[in-house]
Each structure stands twice: as structure tokens, then as C-alpha cells.
Amino acid sequence: MKRRYLVVSALLMPAVVPALPSLTPGWNLLGNSDPTSISVASTFNQSSVISVWKWNKAEKKWALYSPSLTHSALADYAEARGYDVLSNINPKEGYWVNAAAAVASLTMSSTQDDDLPNTVAGGATLQVSDLSLGWNLLASADHKNPSDLNAGLGPQLTVANKAIVTAWAWDAASARWRFYAPSLEAQGSGTLSSYIATNGYLPFTTALSPTEGFWMNVAQGVPVYPTTTVTATTSTTTTSAKTTTTAATTTSTSTAATTTSTSTAATTTSTSTAATTTSTAAPTTSTSTAATTTSTAAATTTTAAPTTSTTTAATTTSTAAATTTTTTATTTTTTVAGPSAANGKVLYNDATIATMSMSCANCHTTAPSANVSKVLNGANNATRIQTAIANNTGMMGIYSGKLSTSQLNDIAAYLATPNI
């Protein structure tokens, strides 16, 4: 008897349907480590979602999707603010979802990418080629914490002359950042844990899940690893004449070069219509237009103190009809320091001022002379900067109530001399 077999082409099989974690109200930092691309419109077109954001590391700009906007309105909104319209989230990419309400789970159908390299049963794994210089918003199925990723990628990082500076993941439940820095870990003696505690962050106590998004800041240089101490002890014993001779213990310590460069990844987002702006590092939420930015290095703010000098006029004595009258005139002169471009530069790069742990450099780059997003319009014009903050122009509302008049003048002075 002849047997017939039914052969079904893999091309006709339904694509893998990856599951996403539940969403909490507010900001959720998620990741796609599946070998599939997520169709954003079909997945997030629901009333519980306010906006979805992805960082384009090649062009250093944000891509946005908002279900409350029509396709044409979204395109106009994005173009006016220098964003891209977000359509897909590719494998190994992280993304932000701003949720208006809790969502139990999300699933999506997507096209399987059979040619995607570096995949395991659980998804796509991270490679050095995935790490560009600067900020990377990532996802990985390696099931490792950032310290293990740094160690595992070490040989590849060395060859590529790249080094991981910091890693960040957002803990939605506590609204706090998890933080890792190889340079601090390499110093040992609890340096990393102390820094985390001082700044109100959380440590990476568990591995990153495949559906979790995370930031990595990458720079040129030699990778940094924890310090290792190797102790060699040589002991020689001679029993004759009951004499014991013990060789001295020698200890050698090899210490990886430690360069501390701490950055703060952060994201600010808002959307038109049903939009919300949120940030990191104990973020606060306010309603405004749509935007998202990545924060970089935390800085220290210094404010020039005004100087006061007191001038006392000479005492004049006049005598009339045996009556002496003494008059003393005192003049107090207060000298207020003018705008400080140097302090303005510190404020411009300070990621600890705004509600979303972002700095001006996140949107306008660390070189304001490039005039990205017309930042030089604020040169020597603190009033214009204040107006932009009040109107939430380009999401500048995150600085509302955060800068004094003196600090605004300092920033305006720096914009006027950006090459100091």
C-alpha cells in the first residue's frame, strides 16, 4: 500500500509569536531579543498605550508612534520635531512604551528572520558589532547581567577598540534606574555599590531578561574589568637539625586601568494629544507634547556667588555754637557677578537638573556650535530660553522651575561662546 506524506513548506507556517511582559502605568523600558521584528502599529494600537519610542543610534534621533494620532498627523508631528515615524522594532533593539493604564500582556505577529545571525533557542544574543560608539538602546537573549556581558564580550571589545562605559535598565515598579559601570567595578572595595547607593540607583542583582530593554554607553578604548589579585606563596622546610626555613611570601597585584566615566541614560517622552513627559532618576511626570531624549553624563552644578563690598565714607565733624554734630555716611555697594559661560557649560551638560535626568546635550549634542535644533537662538538671550521652557518647545518643559535666572543667563552666555 502506498503511503502519502504531506509536506508543509516552512514559508507557509505562521511566524513565531513572541510574548511581551505586562505594562505598568507610566514608562516601561522593553526589549525585542526575538529573531523577529515587532510591527508597532499592529501591536500597540490600543487605548492603554500613549506612545512608543525607539532610539536610532545611527542618526542619533528618536522614532515615535502614538495610537492617538492618525498616520498623517503622526508624520507631520514627527517631521516638525525632527523625529522619525516608528514602524518596526528590530531584533536586539530596546524601546520605551508609555502606558496610560496597566496591560496584562501584549502579543504580536511578525515576520521570522531566518537569516539573523547569533541566535539561540531563546532569541538573539548580543555581539560587539551591535554596539555603536555612544548610546545604544538594546535587548539581548544572553541571560546575563551587564557585568557578565562586559566580561563575555571582552576579547571582541579589545579587538574593536571599544569599551562599555555604563549600562542602565529602568525598574518600572520602583521608578528607579539600575546602574553598572565597569570602571567603578574594577576599583573594588565596594566603589560601585557605594556610588549606586549615593545616587539612589539600584544594582543589577539578576540577569537581563530577553524582553527587557537596556542602555549601554560605549566609547573607544580598552575594556575595563575588575581588579584581580594573584598571591603566590613558596614554602621550603628543612628537617635536619630541626631547622625550618620558610621562603617569604610574594604578592603581585595586577590592576586593570581604571578610568571612571559615569553617564546617566535617561529618557524623556511626551506626546501630543494624549502625551506624557517622563524621565529617569526619580522621574516626575507632566503632560506636554511628544519627545524623548537620552541623558548622558551627570555633572555638578556650581553657581557663581555675588560679591559684596562695603564702602564707608569718611566721618565729617562740624562745630557750631559750641555744639558738635557728627555725621557718618555709609554706602553699601553690591557687585553681582555677570553671566558665567564656564558655569553655563556645566549646566548645559548637567543631567541631574531636569525632571527626566536629561541634559541640554542630549537634544542639542555636546557641541552647541553645531546649532542642532537651533540651540544658538538662545545665545545671550536668557529670556528666549525661559520662553521655550514655558512653552515646552522641543520638550524643554522638563526644565520648568529647575533653573534660576542667573543660571539661565549663564547658559545663554555659554551658547554665545560655545567653544570655551
XYZ file of C-alpha atoms in Angstrom:
420
model
C 0.000 0.000 0.000
C 1.363 3.380 -0.950
C 1.683 5.964 1.751
C 1.254 9.644 1.078
C 3.090 12.259 3.065
C 2.053 15.867 3.376
C 4.990 18.264 3.189
C 4.293 21.745 4.501
C 6.709 24.454 3.495
C 8.191 26.451 6.349
C 7.284 29.561 4.407
C 3.616 28.753 4.969
C 3.981 28.246 8.694
C 2.811 31.091 10.941
C 5.546 33.224 12.329
C 6.704 32.842 15.895
C 4.545 34.913 18.225
C 6.755 36.296 20.969
C 5.184 37.467 24.209
C 5.877 40.798 25.829
C 5.810 41.485 29.548
C 2.923 43.252 31.168
C 2.878 47.043 31.171
C 2.576 49.229 34.220
C 1.109 52.738 34.034
C 3.877 55.139 33.037
C 7.172 54.329 31.371
C 8.225 50.773 30.540
C 11.662 50.002 29.043
C 11.231 46.854 26.953
C 13.371 44.918 24.501
C 12.976 42.666 21.490
C 15.525 39.854 21.559
C 13.416 37.582 19.354
C 14.627 36.896 15.800
C 11.551 38.754 14.607
C 10.688 42.390 14.038
C 7.768 43.781 16.007
C 5.096 45.544 13.964
C 4.484 48.590 16.123
C 1.115 49.731 14.734
C -0.488 46.292 14.940
C 0.872 45.648 18.428
C 0.419 48.955 20.213
C -2.686 50.394 18.558
C -4.747 50.371 21.732
C -6.130 52.938 24.138
C -3.877 51.850 27.000
C -0.772 52.946 25.095
C 0.148 56.616 24.865
C 3.343 56.376 22.843
C 6.190 54.086 21.776
C 9.764 55.294 21.218
C 12.914 53.798 19.705
C 16.396 55.336 19.557
C 18.018 55.488 16.126
C 21.672 55.218 17.151
C 22.965 55.690 13.599
C 21.248 59.052 13.112
C 21.073 59.841 16.833
C 17.378 60.671 16.770
C 14.114 59.247 18.082
C 11.391 57.400 16.210
C 7.865 57.785 17.568
C 4.499 56.047 17.339
C 1.289 57.217 19.017
C -2.032 55.398 18.515
C -3.921 58.616 19.271
C -2.621 60.223 16.072
C -3.608 59.345 12.523
C -0.813 58.281 10.219
C -0.672 61.694 8.509
C -0.905 63.586 11.817
C 1.869 61.441 13.261
C 4.058 62.064 10.209
C 3.517 65.827 10.463
C 4.147 65.832 14.202
C 7.355 63.806 13.879
C 8.707 65.859 10.976
C 8.104 69.135 12.792
C 10.195 67.931 15.739
C 12.926 66.074 13.936
C 11.699 62.565 14.774
C 11.133 59.523 12.596
C 7.839 57.653 12.437
C 8.292 54.325 14.206
C 7.035 51.292 12.288
C 9.167 48.309 13.377
C 11.296 47.278 16.333
C 14.077 45.048 15.069
C 15.790 42.164 16.881
C 18.135 43.239 19.694
C 16.569 46.709 19.905
C 15.160 48.221 23.077
C 12.211 50.610 23.175
C 10.090 52.679 25.550
C 6.352 52.268 25.970
C 4.387 54.941 27.834
C 1.214 53.305 29.128
C -1.879 55.106 30.348
C -3.104 52.004 32.143
C -1.844 48.579 33.097
C -1.772 45.968 30.339
C -1.749 42.299 31.356
C 0.207 41.123 28.302
C 0.949 42.004 24.718
C 1.472 39.654 21.780
C 2.174 40.321 18.160
C 2.599 38.560 14.845
C 5.791 39.283 12.991
C 7.899 38.005 10.143
C 10.561 35.464 11.045
C 14.083 36.475 10.051
C 15.709 33.113 9.322
C 18.984 34.759 8.327
C 19.509 36.575 11.616
C 22.939 35.592 12.986
C 23.820 34.932 16.622
C 20.521 33.420 17.684
C 19.900 30.842 20.371
C 16.782 28.953 21.364
C 15.670 31.921 23.439
C 16.414 34.603 20.850
C 19.207 36.835 19.550
C 22.426 37.321 21.507
C 24.496 40.475 21.772
C 27.656 40.962 19.706
C 30.238 43.757 19.657
C 29.010 44.667 16.169
C 25.700 45.618 17.815
C 27.467 48.264 19.926
C 27.991 51.634 18.277
C 30.034 54.400 19.866
C 27.727 56.457 22.049
C 24.330 55.420 23.381
C 22.759 52.098 22.380
C 19.217 51.037 23.343
C 19.411 47.247 23.304
C 17.867 43.862 24.054
C 19.588 40.509 24.467
C 18.736 36.849 24.992
C 22.128 36.187 26.633
C 20.505 35.908 30.083
C 23.428 37.783 31.620
C 23.788 40.906 33.718
C 25.876 43.782 32.313
C 28.984 42.709 34.240
C 28.850 39.254 32.659
C 28.162 40.759 29.236
C 31.201 43.004 29.629
C 33.389 40.042 30.579
C 31.992 37.785 27.850
C 32.453 40.376 25.123
C 35.917 41.317 26.395
C 38.056 39.779 23.618
C 35.798 41.188 20.898
C 35.723 44.591 22.588
C 39.517 44.655 22.748
C 39.872 43.872 19.049
C 37.288 46.520 18.152
C 38.919 49.101 20.482
C 35.612 49.609 22.247
C 34.790 49.808 25.932
C 31.466 49.707 27.768
C 31.250 52.853 29.896
C 27.917 52.362 31.649
C 24.774 50.229 31.456
C 21.277 51.215 32.603
C 17.907 49.490 32.914
C 14.666 51.076 34.112
C 12.844 49.473 37.043
C 9.226 50.483 36.448
C 7.996 49.156 39.795
C 10.253 51.459 41.832
C 10.690 54.133 39.119
C 14.464 53.933 39.569
C 17.444 53.113 37.379
C 19.589 50.023 37.681
C 23.189 51.004 37.054
C 26.523 49.395 36.184
C 29.937 50.894 35.376
C 32.954 48.639 34.655
C 35.394 51.341 35.756
C 33.780 51.557 39.199
C 33.549 47.777 39.494
C 37.254 47.498 38.638
C 38.153 49.700 41.609
C 36.763 47.107 44.003
C 36.249 47.839 47.720
C 32.551 48.475 47.166
C 33.163 51.511 44.942
C 30.355 50.594 42.541
C 27.838 49.721 45.251
C 28.682 52.901 47.140
C 28.150 55.010 44.019
C 24.827 53.272 43.370
C 23.621 53.880 46.925
C 24.759 57.513 46.929
C 22.888 58.306 43.721
C 19.717 56.399 44.555
C 20.151 53.767 41.830
C 19.678 50.012 42.005
C 22.279 47.308 41.283
C 21.852 44.607 38.646
C 21.125 41.712 41.010
C 19.671 39.459 38.292
C 20.280 38.767 34.617
C 18.595 40.876 31.953
C 15.522 39.139 30.587
C 15.034 38.749 26.804
C 12.077 41.161 26.900
C 13.905 43.832 28.894
C 15.423 46.877 27.231
C 18.615 48.485 28.490
C 21.004 51.294 27.609
C 24.726 50.862 27.029
C 27.097 53.761 26.581
C 30.134 52.720 24.538
C 33.377 54.606 23.930
C 36.674 53.986 22.200
C 39.287 52.401 24.388
C 40.401 49.264 26.158
C 37.692 47.365 28.079
C 37.881 47.639 31.870
C 37.479 44.643 34.167
C 37.513 44.117 37.940
C 40.898 44.121 39.636
C 42.353 40.651 40.232
C 44.946 39.844 42.868
C 47.238 36.827 42.465
C 49.196 35.665 45.511
C 51.976 33.096 45.204
C 53.334 31.523 48.375
C 56.514 29.430 48.336
C 57.389 27.424 51.431
C 60.501 25.276 51.945
C 61.015 23.181 55.085
C 64.329 21.556 56.134
C 64.004 18.911 58.856
C 67.711 18.356 59.598
C 68.819 19.845 62.892
C 65.172 20.621 63.410
C 65.598 23.843 61.491
C 62.675 25.153 59.461
C 63.254 27.714 56.746
C 60.225 29.342 55.128
C 60.550 31.439 51.978
C 58.972 34.864 52.134
C 55.530 35.201 50.619
C 55.433 37.292 47.461
C 52.300 39.015 46.322
C 51.724 40.576 42.929
C 48.694 42.581 42.046
C 47.586 43.311 38.504
C 45.150 46.181 38.225
C 43.154 46.972 35.139
C 43.417 50.574 34.066
C 40.608 52.403 35.773
C 39.009 55.279 34.022
C 35.764 56.419 35.550
C 33.305 57.974 33.209
C 29.812 57.855 34.571
C 26.887 58.556 32.331
C 23.239 58.626 33.009
C 20.952 57.208 30.460
C 17.613 58.724 30.576
C 14.562 59.205 28.515
C 12.102 61.975 28.291
C 8.969 61.423 26.384
C 5.769 63.189 25.716
C 3.116 63.043 23.076
C 0.720 65.447 21.546
C -2.914 64.941 22.480
C -2.636 62.086 24.999
C 1.010 62.771 25.711
C 3.086 62.477 28.834
C 6.627 63.547 29.635
C 8.535 61.312 31.931
C 12.078 60.983 32.909
C 14.516 58.958 34.834
C 16.413 59.195 38.100
C 13.366 59.513 40.327
C 11.391 60.917 37.377
C 8.368 63.120 37.612
C 5.551 63.054 35.106
C 3.950 66.053 33.487
C 1.710 66.456 30.468
C 3.175 68.058 27.361
C 3.985 67.399 23.720
C 5.792 64.324 22.459
C 9.523 63.930 22.774
C 12.181 61.663 24.086
C 15.836 62.207 24.736
C 18.731 60.305 26.156
C 20.653 61.641 29.031
C 24.370 61.471 29.372
C 26.957 62.384 31.933
C 25.877 63.647 35.319
C 27.610 66.864 36.275
C 27.920 69.149 39.274
C 26.173 72.486 39.217
C 28.046 75.475 40.549
C 26.577 78.916 40.875
C 28.779 81.966 40.991
C 28.232 83.723 44.292
C 27.738 87.500 44.170
C 30.407 89.540 45.876
C 29.563 92.392 48.241
C 31.887 95.227 49.183
C 31.110 97.904 51.721
C 32.489 101.450 51.376
C 32.257 103.757 54.376
C 32.516 107.476 53.721
C 34.924 109.479 55.826
C 33.455 110.951 59.017
C 32.921 114.724 58.897
C 32.719 116.762 62.097
C 31.274 120.293 62.127
C 31.114 122.544 65.179
C 28.645 125.430 65.605
C 27.915 127.462 68.761
C 29.771 125.036 70.959
C 27.590 122.179 69.670
C 29.295 119.266 67.948
C 27.391 117.190 65.400
C 28.973 114.101 63.914
C 27.544 112.705 60.669
C 28.625 109.335 59.285
C 27.525 108.340 55.797
C 27.734 104.667 54.886
C 27.404 103.472 51.314
C 26.986 99.785 50.539
C 27.826 98.645 47.036
C 26.775 95.163 45.916
C 28.584 93.719 42.961
C 26.752 90.846 41.264
C 28.829 88.533 39.154
C 27.944 88.671 35.482
C 26.913 85.608 33.474
C 29.487 82.839 33.615
C 29.929 80.972 30.330
C 32.021 78.359 32.159
C 29.207 77.667 34.609
C 26.772 77.709 31.694
C 28.761 74.906 30.084
C 28.445 72.835 33.255
C 24.688 73.464 33.393
C 24.300 72.657 29.687
C 25.806 69.195 30.224
C 24.266 68.529 33.651
C 21.857 65.571 33.517
C 20.735 65.984 37.146
C 18.731 69.197 36.747
C 15.774 68.260 34.544
C 12.945 66.019 35.704
C 13.995 63.265 33.297
C 17.704 63.116 34.064
C 18.488 64.651 30.719
C 20.802 67.456 29.793
C 20.700 70.037 27.023
C 23.439 67.996 25.351
C 21.042 65.095 24.902
C 18.988 67.035 22.364
C 21.485 69.559 21.071
C 24.687 67.433 21.315
C 27.744 68.311 23.380
C 28.815 70.771 20.680
C 26.268 73.618 20.683
C 28.280 75.343 17.964
C 26.722 72.800 15.557
C 23.422 74.601 16.242
C 21.400 71.388 16.385
C 17.683 72.239 16.700
C 18.644 75.945 16.539
C 20.053 75.958 20.062
C 22.129 79.069 19.292
C 18.899 81.075 19.211
C 19.410 81.239 22.959
C 22.871 82.824 22.732
C 22.945 85.802 25.131
C 19.165 85.537 25.305
C 18.042 84.015 28.597
C 14.512 85.325 28.040
C 14.182 83.269 24.883
C 15.364 80.164 26.717
C 12.845 80.796 29.511
C 10.046 81.245 26.954
C 10.949 77.942 25.290
C 10.801 76.224 28.689
C 7.429 77.799 29.480
C 6.028 76.727 26.084
C 7.627 73.263 26.331
C 9.315 73.835 22.980
C 11.071 70.621 21.995
C 10.264 69.143 25.407
C 12.155 71.876 27.223
C 9.342 71.888 29.778
C 11.384 69.343 31.736
C 13.405 72.351 32.968
C 10.334 74.162 34.295
C 11.168 75.586 37.728
C 14.614 73.958 37.670
C 16.831 76.874 36.628
C 17.255 80.261 38.267
C 17.510 83.499 36.285
C 21.247 83.548 36.991
C 21.653 80.002 35.666
C 19.661 80.814 32.527
C 21.953 83.791 31.926
C 24.978 81.518 32.361
C 23.634 79.055 29.776
C 22.892 81.927 27.376
C 26.469 83.158 27.857
C 27.851 79.697 27.086
C 25.770 79.458 23.911
C 27.307 82.759 22.835
C 30.820 81.329 23.358
C 30.301 77.577 22.811
C 33.952 76.828 22.087
C 35.305 77.772 25.508
